[in-house]
Amino acid sequence: MINLTKNNIKIRAAATNKADAISQVGQLLVENGNMQPGYITSMMEREKVAHTYLGNGIAIPHGLPKDRDLILETGISVVQIPQGVEWNPGEQVYLVVGIAAKSDEHLEILSNLTHVLDDEPTLKRLAQTTNPDDIIACLTNQSTNGNGHGVEAISSDFANGIDVVIPGTVGLHARPATVLVNAAKAFESDIQIRYGNQTANAKSLVSLLKLGVAGGQTVRLMAQGRDEAAALASLQREIEAGLGEEAEETTPIALGHSLTFESSAIPGIAASPGLAIAPIFQLKRGKIVFEATAVDPQAEETRLRQAVETAKVQLQELYDDVKSRSGTGKAAIFLAHQEFLNDPELLTEAIAQLQDKRSAAWVWQQAYEQRAHGLEQLHDPLLAGRASDLRDVGRRVLRLLADRVEDESSLPKSPTILIAEDLTPSDTAGLDPTLILGFCTAYGGPTSHSAIIARSLGIPAIVGAGPAVLNLSNSTRCILDGESGNLYPNPTQADLEVARTAQQDLQALRETEQLARFQPAIMTDGHRVEVVANIGAAAEAEQAVNAGAEGVGLLRTEFLFLQRSHPPSEDEQFAAYSRMTKALNGLPLIVRTLDIGGDKAVPYLNLPAEDNPFLGVRGIRLCLQRPDLFRPQLRAIYRTAQMGAVKIMFPMIATLEELQAAKAMAEETRLEIGAPVVEIGMMIEVPSAVLMAEEFAQEVDFFSIGTNDLTQYVLAMDRGHPALAKQADGLHPAVLRMIDHTVKAASAAGKWVGVCGGMAGDPKGAAILAGLGVHELSISIPSVAAVKAKLRSLSHAQTQDLATRALKCRNAQAVRALT
Ligand code: PEP
Ligand code: MG
């Protein structure tokens, strides 16, 4: 809840223009300790990429999400301008509501604002009042139900609906709401969104804003009409893909200083940080050549339908590729592209024109161009972005229908800065960061998907630099500063040196993390978390040590059994394990016994096929049934224990009996060999193990939580299922509560707990786990330096607070949104 006082209100102000008004409201926020002065610049920048005019004389300027660290405390300020100031052509603003929002506390006020939007007498009064209390009263009143813009107390829901979680850290604010409205308008059905006891028309921006939905909240999406099912499915995907907010959640790697060059610059918009120095290459889009006419409409229709289907397959492949490199969010644009192709009207419109003896290529180009043009006419940067997405996907199909593509430039084989009119997400996803050191486009905006993809690939980029960049000749040497958004053609020698030094500084910044990799992860208040590595092969033990790992927390021994025609012998296993302990030189090696089954098949074992392999004879269940596999492994491990620091861990334990049987076999083997006693632990990856953790803790020396499997079994979502990948999130509070329970049970018994699932290598996951009291994080080798650095930058108390809040969340998105 935001506290609004007279100090936050300036009445009877005058502003010469919009910038002056923003600067006044920003100044008020600075004076009230809400933000640093730099955020005013950010507010100005925001105007370039999104409208902040709310309607009826109210504007809500706010900064770019990437600058949120300039916000000291969430707050708002209001500047009343009785004479008005022109915000956009034809839009007069009388109340400027400046927002400095760290998270979503301001949504309530935004919601109240939208409630007075259609209340003209109140607005007139607020625009002229000389009493700041009038404004305070109006903005801090509890939300009342709306009157005319579609928010109504819920009376009757549509029959068809689904619950969806609004993603993002700032909820359903103007930009994502615009995306949603635009998506909803594509359908004929009536579409409503219910939040609590209020319902909004999903096709009205004002109506949606009135709901004041915060990030992580669940709303009910409902549709009624001819295309209701398609509408629900499409809007659900749009919401899950982030409603265009993905770009803002990316934290760019900051250079740490801004650079000044003496050479003249071509200014553009900063899209992806970093510096590049290289000759340029002008990327020319090929000319797609096709006949405009055709004789057989039926054959053309078939060709068109086939091309659309092929394009969908290509997009699925692109989605999978980008997802594996940069994550689901970044890849989501290609799902949205598929969505364009699923639009039956686009195809119907095209096919209808075939009757005039037009070719498939011609009618298709007409259909998508017409639609893209329509979107551009709306003069909204977001919708214009969708127009270029539509052209991207349109050209994809067109190429498949073309006779040939002429004058297409092929990318050079040496490092270069790419210049293009615009780059499509498909173009950007295909760039090789070792050859394309940066790119600069004449058109496009910083929230375009190509900018998002550039950031995820770490390619410095500038967009919207204007057509001047297209006149530069190939091979012109340039400096591209992705931080300031400037391109410097033919820079002076002095500038080149400045740029090279800055590049080195940036590199050094990244290396600092690497250099500190051997420092323990001691948090600012002295609490230590051990950071160890997950490995699957002998050679990786040395790599782990070199990467800063303090040992191996999980050796997946099944990897020694894969890709061969018979199981490794006891001696072979002994050779591998002892090579690891040698490389670790006294650091611990936790050997997990064979975890075969589930998704790890070993053909030569000829195991019977199972309907549900993840619930079948896997892990310890298999080992207990197959002493011919288990005993040699245990012997190899105990032989290694005679010379190195080994611990044993059993996977997939579900019952006390399984654990006891495994322990008994291990002890028999130890006695046989005369090996020393070693610590014995078990993986916690099955819900029954969590619920019986008190009993299990009496039986073992440690627990290691396998969050990959625990998540799939707690949420009943196959860990490898492509459609469930986003939902099967280990940060779901249900999983976190399982971990919390496990840690408490272990600590009551004086036992330590590690986590060796993927969640431990996610910086947010690592912080939450540290806060939950996990002692050891076992992660992939490349993440070691970064996770250690992250933990060193935090206090244990901070992470405990984070963990406490995470446990109370309602879903994984809300946990991810915590700061
Ligand atoms: C896990 O399940 O989290 C785990 C670490 O084991 P694996 O990924 O090998 O199943
Ligand atoms: Mg597992």
JSON list of C-alpha atoms in Angstrom, two decimals, residues 374-442:
[
{"chain": "A", "resi": 374, "resn": "GLY", "atom": "CA", "xyz": [-3.36, -2.56, -40.81]},
{"chain": "A", "resi": 375, "resn": "LEU", "atom": "CA", "xyz": [-1.42, -3.08, -37.60]},
{"chain": "A", "resi": 376, "resn": "GLU", "atom": "CA", "xyz": [1.07, -0.37, -38.50]},
{"chain": "A", "resi": 377, "resn": "GLN", "atom": "CA", "xyz": [-1.71, 2.15, -39.08]},
{"chain": "A", "resi": 378, "resn": "LEU", "atom": "CA", "xyz": [-2.57, 1.94, -35.40]},
{"chain": "A", "resi": 379, "resn": "HIS", "atom": "CA", "xyz": [0.60, 3.95, -34.56]},
{"chain": "A", "resi": 380, "resn": "ASP", "atom": "CA", "xyz": [1.36, 1.86, -31.54]},
{"chain": "A", "resi": 381, "resn": "PRO", "atom": "CA", "xyz": [4.95, 0.65, -31.10]},
{"chain": "A", "resi": 382, "resn": "LEU", "atom": "CA", "xyz": [3.77, -2.68, -29.74]},
{"chain": "A", "resi": 383, "resn": "LEU", "atom": "CA", "xyz": [1.40, -3.35, -32.59]},
{"chain": "A", "resi": 384, "resn": "ALA", "atom": "CA", "xyz": [4.03, -2.21, -35.05]},
{"chain": "A", "resi": 385, "resn": "GLY", "atom": "CA", "xyz": [6.27, -4.86, -33.50]},
{"chain": "A", "resi": 386, "resn": "ARG", "atom": "CA", "xyz": [3.62, -7.43, -34.23]},
{"chain": "A", "resi": 387, "resn": "ALA", "atom": "CA", "xyz": [3.46, -6.21, -37.82]},
{"chain": "A", "resi": 388, "resn": "SER", "atom": "CA", "xyz": [7.12, -7.00, -38.31]},
{"chain": "A", "resi": 389, "resn": "ASP", "atom": "CA", "xyz": [6.63, -10.40, -36.66]},
{"chain": "A", "resi": 390, "resn": "LEU", "atom": "CA", "xyz": [3.79, -11.03, -39.09]},
{"chain": "A", "resi": 391, "resn": "ARG", "atom": "CA", "xyz": [6.03, -10.08, -42.02]},
{"chain": "A", "resi": 392, "resn": "ASP", "atom": "CA", "xyz": [8.76, -12.36, -40.70]},
{"chain": "A", "resi": 393, "resn": "VAL", "atom": "CA", "xyz": [6.45, -15.33, -40.62]},
{"chain": "A", "resi": 394, "resn": "GLY", "atom": "CA", "xyz": [4.81, -14.25, -43.89]},
{"chain": "A", "resi": 395, "resn": "ARG", "atom": "CA", "xyz": [8.16, -14.22, -45.70]},
{"chain": "A", "resi": 396, "resn": "ARG", "atom": "CA", "xyz": [8.99, -17.61, -44.25]},
{"chain": "A", "resi": 397, "resn": "VAL", "atom": "CA", "xyz": [5.98, -19.10, -46.04]},
{"chain": "A", "resi": 398, "resn": "LEU", "atom": "CA", "xyz": [6.58, -16.99, -49.13]},
{"chain": "A", "resi": 399, "resn": "ARG", "atom": "CA", "xyz": [10.12, -18.33, -49.55]},
{"chain": "A", "resi": 400, "resn": "LEU", "atom": "CA", "xyz": [8.68, -21.83, -49.57]},
{"chain": "A", "resi": 401, "resn": "LEU", "atom": "CA", "xyz": [6.36, -20.82, -52.42]},
{"chain": "A", "resi": 402, "resn": "ALA", "atom": "CA", "xyz": [8.93, -18.83, -54.40]},
{"chain": "A", "resi": 403, "resn": "ASP", "atom": "CA", "xyz": [10.51, -19.74, -57.74]},
{"chain": "A", "resi": 404, "resn": "ARG", "atom": "CA", "xyz": [13.84, -18.40, -56.47]},
{"chain": "A", "resi": 405, "resn": "VAL", "atom": "CA", "xyz": [15.42, -15.90, -54.07]},
{"chain": "A", "resi": 406, "resn": "GLU", "atom": "CA", "xyz": [17.69, -13.35, -55.77]},
{"chain": "A", "resi": 407, "resn": "ASP", "atom": "CA", "xyz": [20.59, -11.28, -54.44]},
{"chain": "A", "resi": 408, "resn": "GLU", "atom": "CA", "xyz": [20.56, -12.80, -51.00]},
{"chain": "A", "resi": 409, "resn": "SER", "atom": "CA", "xyz": [23.77, -11.91, -49.20]},
{"chain": "A", "resi": 410, "resn": "SER", "atom": "CA", "xyz": [25.54, -14.75, -47.47]},
{"chain": "A", "resi": 411, "resn": "LEU", "atom": "CA", "xyz": [27.15, -13.88, -44.16]},
{"chain": "A", "resi": 412, "resn": "PRO", "atom": "CA", "xyz": [30.94, -13.34, -44.16]},
{"chain": "A", "resi": 413, "resn": "LYS", "atom": "CA", "xyz": [33.20, -15.93, -42.60]},
{"chain": "A", "resi": 414, "resn": "SER", "atom": "CA", "xyz": [35.20, -13.38, -40.58]},
{"chain": "A", "resi": 415, "resn": "PRO", "atom": "CA", "xyz": [34.12, -11.35, -37.53]},
{"chain": "A", "resi": 416, "resn": "THR", "atom": "CA", "xyz": [31.83, -8.51, -38.48]},
{"chain": "A", "resi": 417, "resn": "ILE", "atom": "CA", "xyz": [29.19, -6.03, -37.36]},
{"chain": "A", "resi": 418, "resn": "LEU", "atom": "CA", "xyz": [25.99, -6.71, -39.21]},
{"chain": "A", "resi": 419, "resn": "ILE", "atom": "CA", "xyz": [23.93, -3.83, -40.60]},
{"chain": "A", "resi": 420, "resn": "ALA", "atom": "CA", "xyz": [20.41, -4.43, -41.80]},
{"chain": "A", "resi": 421, "resn": "GLU", "atom": "CA", "xyz": [17.16, -2.62, -42.37]},
{"chain": "A", "resi": 422, "resn": "ASP", "atom": "CA", "xyz": [15.66, -4.76, -39.66]},
{"chain": "A", "resi": 423, "resn": "LEU", "atom": "CA", "xyz": [16.35, -8.22, -38.37]},
{"chain": "A", "resi": 424, "resn": "THR", "atom": "CA", "xyz": [13.63, -10.71, -37.78]},
{"chain": "A", "resi": 425, "resn": "PRO", "atom": "CA", "xyz": [13.68, -13.05, -34.78]},
{"chain": "A", "resi": 426, "resn": "SER", "atom": "CA", "xyz": [14.45, -15.85, -37.24]},
{"chain": "A", "resi": 427, "resn": "ASP", "atom": "CA", "xyz": [17.47, -13.94, -38.59]},
{"chain": "A", "resi": 428, "resn": "THR", "atom": "CA", "xyz": [18.73, -13.18, -35.10]},
{"chain": "A", "resi": 429, "resn": "ALA", "atom": "CA", "xyz": [18.33, -16.69, -33.74]},
{"chain": "A", "resi": 430, "resn": "GLY", "atom": "CA", "xyz": [20.56, -17.93, -36.56]},
{"chain": "A", "resi": 431, "resn": "LEU", "atom": "CA", "xyz": [23.45, -15.54, -35.81]},
{"chain": "A", "resi": 432, "resn": "ASP", "atom": "CA", "xyz": [26.76, -17.01, -34.70]},
{"chain": "A", "resi": 433, "resn": "PRO", "atom": "CA", "xyz": [28.09, -14.80, -31.85]},
{"chain": "A", "resi": 434, "resn": "THR", "atom": "CA", "xyz": [31.68, -15.73, -32.69]},
{"chain": "A", "resi": 435, "resn": "LEU", "atom": "CA", "xyz": [31.30, -14.16, -36.16]},
{"chain": "A", "resi": 436, "resn": "ILE", "atom": "CA", "xyz": [28.65, -11.52, -35.63]},
{"chain": "A", "resi": 437, "resn": "LEU", "atom": "CA", "xyz": [30.23, -9.29, -33.01]},
{"chain": "A", "resi": 438, "resn": "GLY", "atom": "CA", "xyz": [27.33, -6.84, -33.05]},
{"chain": "A", "resi": 439, "resn": "PHE", "atom": "CA", "xyz": [24.42, -5.65, -35.13]},
{"chain": "A", "resi": 440, "resn": "CYS", "atom": "CA", "xyz": [22.79, -2.38, -35.94]},
{"chain": "A", "resi": 441, "resn": "THR", "atom": "CA", "xyz": [19.44, -2.02, -37.65]},
{"chain": "A", "resi": 442, "resn": "ALA", "atom": "CA", "xyz": [17.93, 1.00, -39.34]}
]
